[in-house]
Amino acid sequence: MRKTLLASSLAAVMLITGCANMSDTQRRTATGAGVGALGGAAVGAVTGGHAGTGAVIGAGVGALGTYIWSQHMERQKQEMQAATQGTGVVVTQTADNQLKLDIPSDISFATNRSDIQGNFQPILERFAEGLRNNPATEVRIVGHTDSTGTDAINNPLSLDRASSTRNFLTQRGVNGSRIAVEGRGSREPIADNGTSEGRAKNRRVEIFVGQRQG
């Protein structure tokens, strides 16, 4: 019986994710529900409970998920890609359905400074507009530095850069309660700090936008 229920849950996942007439958002939500159901059924079977009950609970957890990729999110991604074309800013959709802006230091902040440079301002202006048009989203801004200098310098500098970005957005009408800031200092390099090119890549600001399932 347990094997039958597990097989049925797996078949449901395959059927749901294979529906051609679903939107991407619907498919992700359905997949979450199906995977949750399968996981719940497995837990119920392994622990000696009722696999069917576990599947129902798992489906609810899976469908809740973390973030959804709505039409608003897709529109904002396309708008930011257009606004940042040729600037070096990378705009992507993360695996957990967040919009991510990876902003290099050469257009955001001068060395050892946290005040926003002029060529960064138009990008943030457009970004603020997108946030005002989609008030259901939440924002996380993360500042990073290269390994030059000590943590006593880099940690507050990275946080100050994230805070300056938030302040710019709030001054353009974005509710500050939606925006969290973090400073990671030099702890999360994405390139070799042993070269000038690598250090330039590590000096960056990352902005994440997520829309939680209602």
Tab-separated table of C-alpha atoms in Angstrom:
chain	number	residue	atom	x	y	z
A	1	MET	CA	0.000	0.000	0.000
A	2	ARG	CA	2.755	2.417	0.939
A	3	LYS	CA	4.601	1.691	-2.291
A	4	THR	CA	1.423	2.373	-4.236
A	5	LEU	CA	0.903	5.740	-2.541
A	6	LEU	CA	4.494	6.758	-3.110
A	7	ALA	CA	4.272	5.793	-6.748
A	8	SER	CA	1.018	7.747	-7.088
A	9	SER	CA	2.625	10.840	-5.581
A	10	LEU	CA	5.554	10.599	-7.956
A	11	ALA	CA	3.217	10.202	-10.898
A	12	ALA	CA	1.307	13.289	-9.773
A	13	VAL	CA	4.507	15.317	-9.729
A	14	MET	CA	5.363	14.205	-13.255
A	15	LEU	CA	1.854	14.913	-14.501
A	16	ILE	CA	1.677	18.379	-12.924
A	17	THR	CA	5.057	19.540	-14.156
A	18	GLY	CA	4.327	18.270	-17.639
A	19	CYS	CA	1.215	20.384	-18.259
A	20	ALA	CA	2.002	22.431	-21.325
A	21	ASN	CA	-0.692	25.061	-20.766
A	22	MET	CA	0.648	26.186	-17.393
A	23	SER	CA	2.489	29.450	-16.946
A	24	ASP	CA	5.991	29.335	-15.453
A	25	THR	CA	4.634	30.616	-12.133
A	26	GLN	CA	1.871	28.014	-12.041
A	27	ARG	CA	4.308	25.264	-12.923
A	28	ARG	CA	6.737	26.236	-10.148
A	29	THR	CA	3.942	26.364	-7.585
A	30	ALA	CA	2.532	23.041	-8.743
A	31	THR	CA	5.964	21.470	-8.699
A	32	GLY	CA	6.469	22.642	-5.134
A	33	ALA	CA	3.165	21.144	-4.131
A	34	GLY	CA	3.917	17.872	-5.891
A	35	VAL	CA	7.404	17.531	-4.458
A	36	GLY	CA	6.017	18.397	-1.032
A	37	ALA	CA	3.394	15.717	-1.410
A	38	LEU	CA	5.988	13.146	-2.389
A	39	GLY	CA	8.189	14.115	0.536
A	40	GLY	CA	5.255	14.012	2.939
A	41	ALA	CA	4.209	10.611	1.690
A	42	ALA	CA	7.738	9.316	2.105
A	43	VAL	CA	7.961	10.621	5.660
A	44	GLY	CA	4.591	9.108	6.524
A	45	ALA	CA	5.586	5.740	5.112
A	46	VAL	CA	9.006	5.625	6.739
A	47	THR	CA	7.740	6.672	10.160
A	48	GLY	CA	4.891	4.210	10.113
A	49	GLY	CA	2.189	6.840	9.655
A	50	HIS	CA	-0.284	7.211	6.849
A	51	ALA	CA	1.467	8.092	3.633
A	52	GLY	CA	-1.661	9.762	2.272
A	53	THR	CA	-1.862	12.134	5.244
A	54	GLY	CA	1.815	12.935	4.895
A	55	ALA	CA	1.299	13.719	1.225
A	56	VAL	CA	-1.451	16.238	2.009
A	57	ILE	CA	0.703	18.007	4.617
A	58	GLY	CA	3.709	17.952	2.308
A	59	ALA	CA	1.707	19.429	-0.545
A	60	GLY	CA	0.738	22.394	1.614
A	61	VAL	CA	4.330	23.041	2.651
A	62	GLY	CA	5.632	22.658	-0.892
A	63	ALA	CA	3.059	25.014	-2.359
A	64	LEU	CA	3.909	27.755	0.129
A	65	GLY	CA	7.501	27.858	-1.079
A	66	THR	CA	9.634	30.946	-0.551
A	67	TYR	CA	9.288	33.293	-3.511
A	68	ILE	CA	7.190	33.304	-6.655
A	69	TRP	CA	8.096	34.621	-10.087
A	70	SER	CA	5.102	36.732	-11.065
A	71	GLN	CA	4.427	38.826	-14.155
A	72	HIS	CA	5.485	41.865	-12.127
A	73	MET	CA	8.830	40.200	-11.376
A	74	GLU	CA	9.392	39.271	-15.010
A	75	ARG	CA	8.510	42.799	-16.103
A	76	GLN	CA	10.911	44.314	-13.592
A	77	LYS	CA	13.671	41.973	-14.731
A	78	GLN	CA	13.182	42.977	-18.359
A	79	GLU	CA	13.070	46.658	-17.460
A	80	MET	CA	16.278	46.437	-15.434
A	81	GLN	CA	18.047	44.483	-18.174
A	82	ALA	CA	17.141	47.231	-20.617
A	83	ALA	CA	18.141	49.987	-18.181
A	84	THR	CA	21.527	48.432	-17.403
A	85	GLN	CA	22.515	47.217	-20.865
A	86	GLY	CA	26.190	47.896	-21.474
A	87	THR	CA	26.854	49.066	-17.914
A	88	GLY	CA	28.355	45.881	-16.518
A	89	VAL	CA	25.403	45.270	-14.182
A	90	VAL	CA	24.230	41.658	-14.367
A	91	VAL	CA	20.481	41.079	-13.929
A	92	THR	CA	19.355	37.499	-13.324
A	93	GLN	CA	16.613	35.333	-11.849
A	94	THR	CA	17.966	33.195	-9.014
A	95	ALA	CA	17.113	29.548	-8.471
A	96	ASP	CA	14.685	30.522	-5.683
A	97	ASN	CA	12.877	33.104	-7.850
A	98	GLN	CA	14.540	36.275	-6.687
A	99	LEU	CA	15.540	39.068	-9.035
A	100	LYS	CA	19.255	39.744	-8.556
A	101	LEU	CA	21.274	42.778	-9.610
A	102	ASP	CA	25.049	42.287	-9.399
A	103	ILE	CA	26.578	45.762	-9.507
A	104	PRO	CA	30.355	46.170	-9.943
A	105	SER	CA	32.278	48.822	-8.050
A	106	ASP	CA	33.377	50.783	-11.110
A	107	ILE	CA	29.844	52.134	-11.547
A	108	SER	CA	28.638	52.088	-7.945
A	109	PHE	CA	31.191	53.326	-5.400
A	110	ALA	CA	34.671	54.793	-5.514
A	111	THR	CA	37.486	53.088	-3.609
A	112	ASN	CA	36.997	53.366	0.163
A	113	ARG	CA	33.838	55.452	-0.328
A	114	SER	CA	30.180	54.734	0.350
A	115	ASP	CA	28.579	57.649	-1.492
A	116	ILE	CA	26.809	56.632	-4.697
A	117	GLN	CA	28.533	57.590	-7.933
A	118	GLY	CA	26.706	59.569	-10.603
A	119	ASN	CA	26.489	56.754	-13.144
A	120	PHE	CA	24.876	54.472	-10.547
A	121	GLN	CA	22.043	56.898	-9.843
A	122	PRO	CA	20.024	56.428	-13.080
A	123	ILE	CA	20.056	52.665	-12.524
A	124	LEU	CA	18.745	53.072	-8.991
A	125	GLU	CA	16.140	55.582	-10.187
A	126	ARG	CA	14.741	52.993	-12.602
A	127	PHE	CA	15.004	50.294	-9.958
A	128	ALA	CA	13.068	52.412	-7.450
A	129	GLU	CA	10.312	52.908	-10.040
A	130	GLY	CA	9.987	49.146	-10.448
A	131	LEU	CA	9.773	48.670	-6.681
A	132	ARG	CA	7.071	51.321	-6.355
A	133	ASN	CA	5.077	49.560	-9.075
A	134	ASN	CA	5.337	46.223	-7.272
A	135	PRO	CA	4.869	46.959	-3.547
A	136	ALA	CA	4.454	43.267	-2.702
A	137	THR	CA	8.195	42.669	-3.037
A	138	GLU	CA	10.919	42.740	-0.401
A	139	VAL	CA	14.499	43.831	-1.015
A	140	ARG	CA	17.854	42.751	0.378
A	141	ILE	CA	21.003	44.753	-0.373
A	142	VAL	CA	24.381	43.150	0.310
A	143	GLY	CA	27.671	45.041	0.184
A	144	HIS	CA	31.026	43.371	-0.467
A	145	THR	CA	34.669	44.471	-0.539
A	146	ASP	CA	37.930	42.983	-1.743
A	147	SER	CA	40.507	41.671	0.735
A	148	THR	CA	42.585	44.864	0.760
A	149	GLY	CA	42.579	46.325	4.258
A	150	THR	CA	41.370	44.839	7.515
A	151	ASP	CA	37.966	43.603	8.606
A	152	ALA	CA	37.734	46.672	10.828
A	153	ILE	CA	37.659	48.739	7.632
A	154	ASN	CA	35.946	46.401	5.185
A	155	ASN	CA	33.003	45.264	7.310
A	156	PRO	CA	31.585	48.725	8.062
A	157	LEU	CA	32.423	49.933	4.539
A	158	SER	CA	30.410	47.134	2.939
A	159	LEU	CA	27.472	47.857	5.241
A	160	ASP	CA	27.698	51.596	4.596
A	161	ARG	CA	27.488	50.958	0.842
A	162	ALA	CA	24.389	48.825	1.269
A	163	SER	CA	22.868	51.459	3.542
A	164	SER	CA	23.603	54.241	1.056
A	165	THR	CA	21.803	52.254	-1.623
A	166	ARG	CA	18.795	51.774	0.649
A	167	ASN	CA	18.740	55.459	1.547
A	168	PHE	CA	18.726	56.396	-2.133
A	169	LEU	CA	15.738	54.121	-2.748
A	170	THR	CA	13.772	55.373	0.259
A	171	GLN	CA	14.332	58.949	-0.871
A	172	ARG	CA	12.619	57.937	-4.125
A	173	GLY	CA	9.486	56.699	-2.370
A	174	VAL	CA	10.334	53.064	-1.576
A	175	ASN	CA	9.221	52.043	1.906
A	176	GLY	CA	12.340	51.436	3.987
A	177	SER	CA	10.648	48.646	5.940
A	178	ARG	CA	10.804	46.557	2.746
A	179	ILE	CA	14.589	46.835	2.512
A	180	ALA	CA	17.125	44.855	4.545
A	181	VAL	CA	20.838	45.611	4.340
A	182	GLU	CA	23.882	43.458	5.019
A	183	GLY	CA	27.628	44.004	4.892
A	184	ARG	CA	29.729	40.934	4.160
A	185	GLY	CA	33.112	42.660	4.022
A	186	SER	CA	35.610	40.520	2.122
A	187	ARG	CA	34.196	37.184	3.312
A	188	GLU	CA	32.475	36.156	0.051
A	189	PRO	CA	34.813	36.759	-2.895
A	190	ILE	CA	33.682	35.721	-6.361
A	191	ALA	CA	37.136	36.149	-7.938
A	192	ASP	CA	40.828	35.949	-7.061
A	193	ASN	CA	41.855	38.748	-4.695
A	194	GLY	CA	45.428	38.219	-5.872
A	195	THR	CA	44.795	40.170	-9.091
A	196	SER	CA	43.516	43.696	-9.674
A	197	GLU	CA	40.795	42.339	-11.964
A	198	GLY	CA	39.671	39.894	-9.295
A	199	ARG	CA	39.615	42.545	-6.590
A	200	ALA	CA	37.491	44.775	-8.822
A	201	LYS	CA	34.932	41.991	-9.203
A	202	ASN	CA	34.848	41.382	-5.471
A	203	ARG	CA	34.089	45.048	-4.736
A	204	ARG	CA	30.383	44.921	-5.515
A	205	VAL	CA	26.846	45.418	-4.344
A	206	GLU	CA	24.202	42.732	-4.798
A	207	ILE	CA	20.509	43.588	-4.704
A	208	PHE	CA	17.897	40.864	-4.323
A	209	VAL	CA	14.163	41.330	-4.851
A	210	GLY	CA	11.659	38.665	-3.847
A	211	GLN	CA	7.883	38.361	-3.953
A	212	ARG	CA	6.514	35.969	-1.378
A	213	GLN	CA	3.555	33.773	-2.092
A	214	GLY	CA	0.416	35.451	-0.812
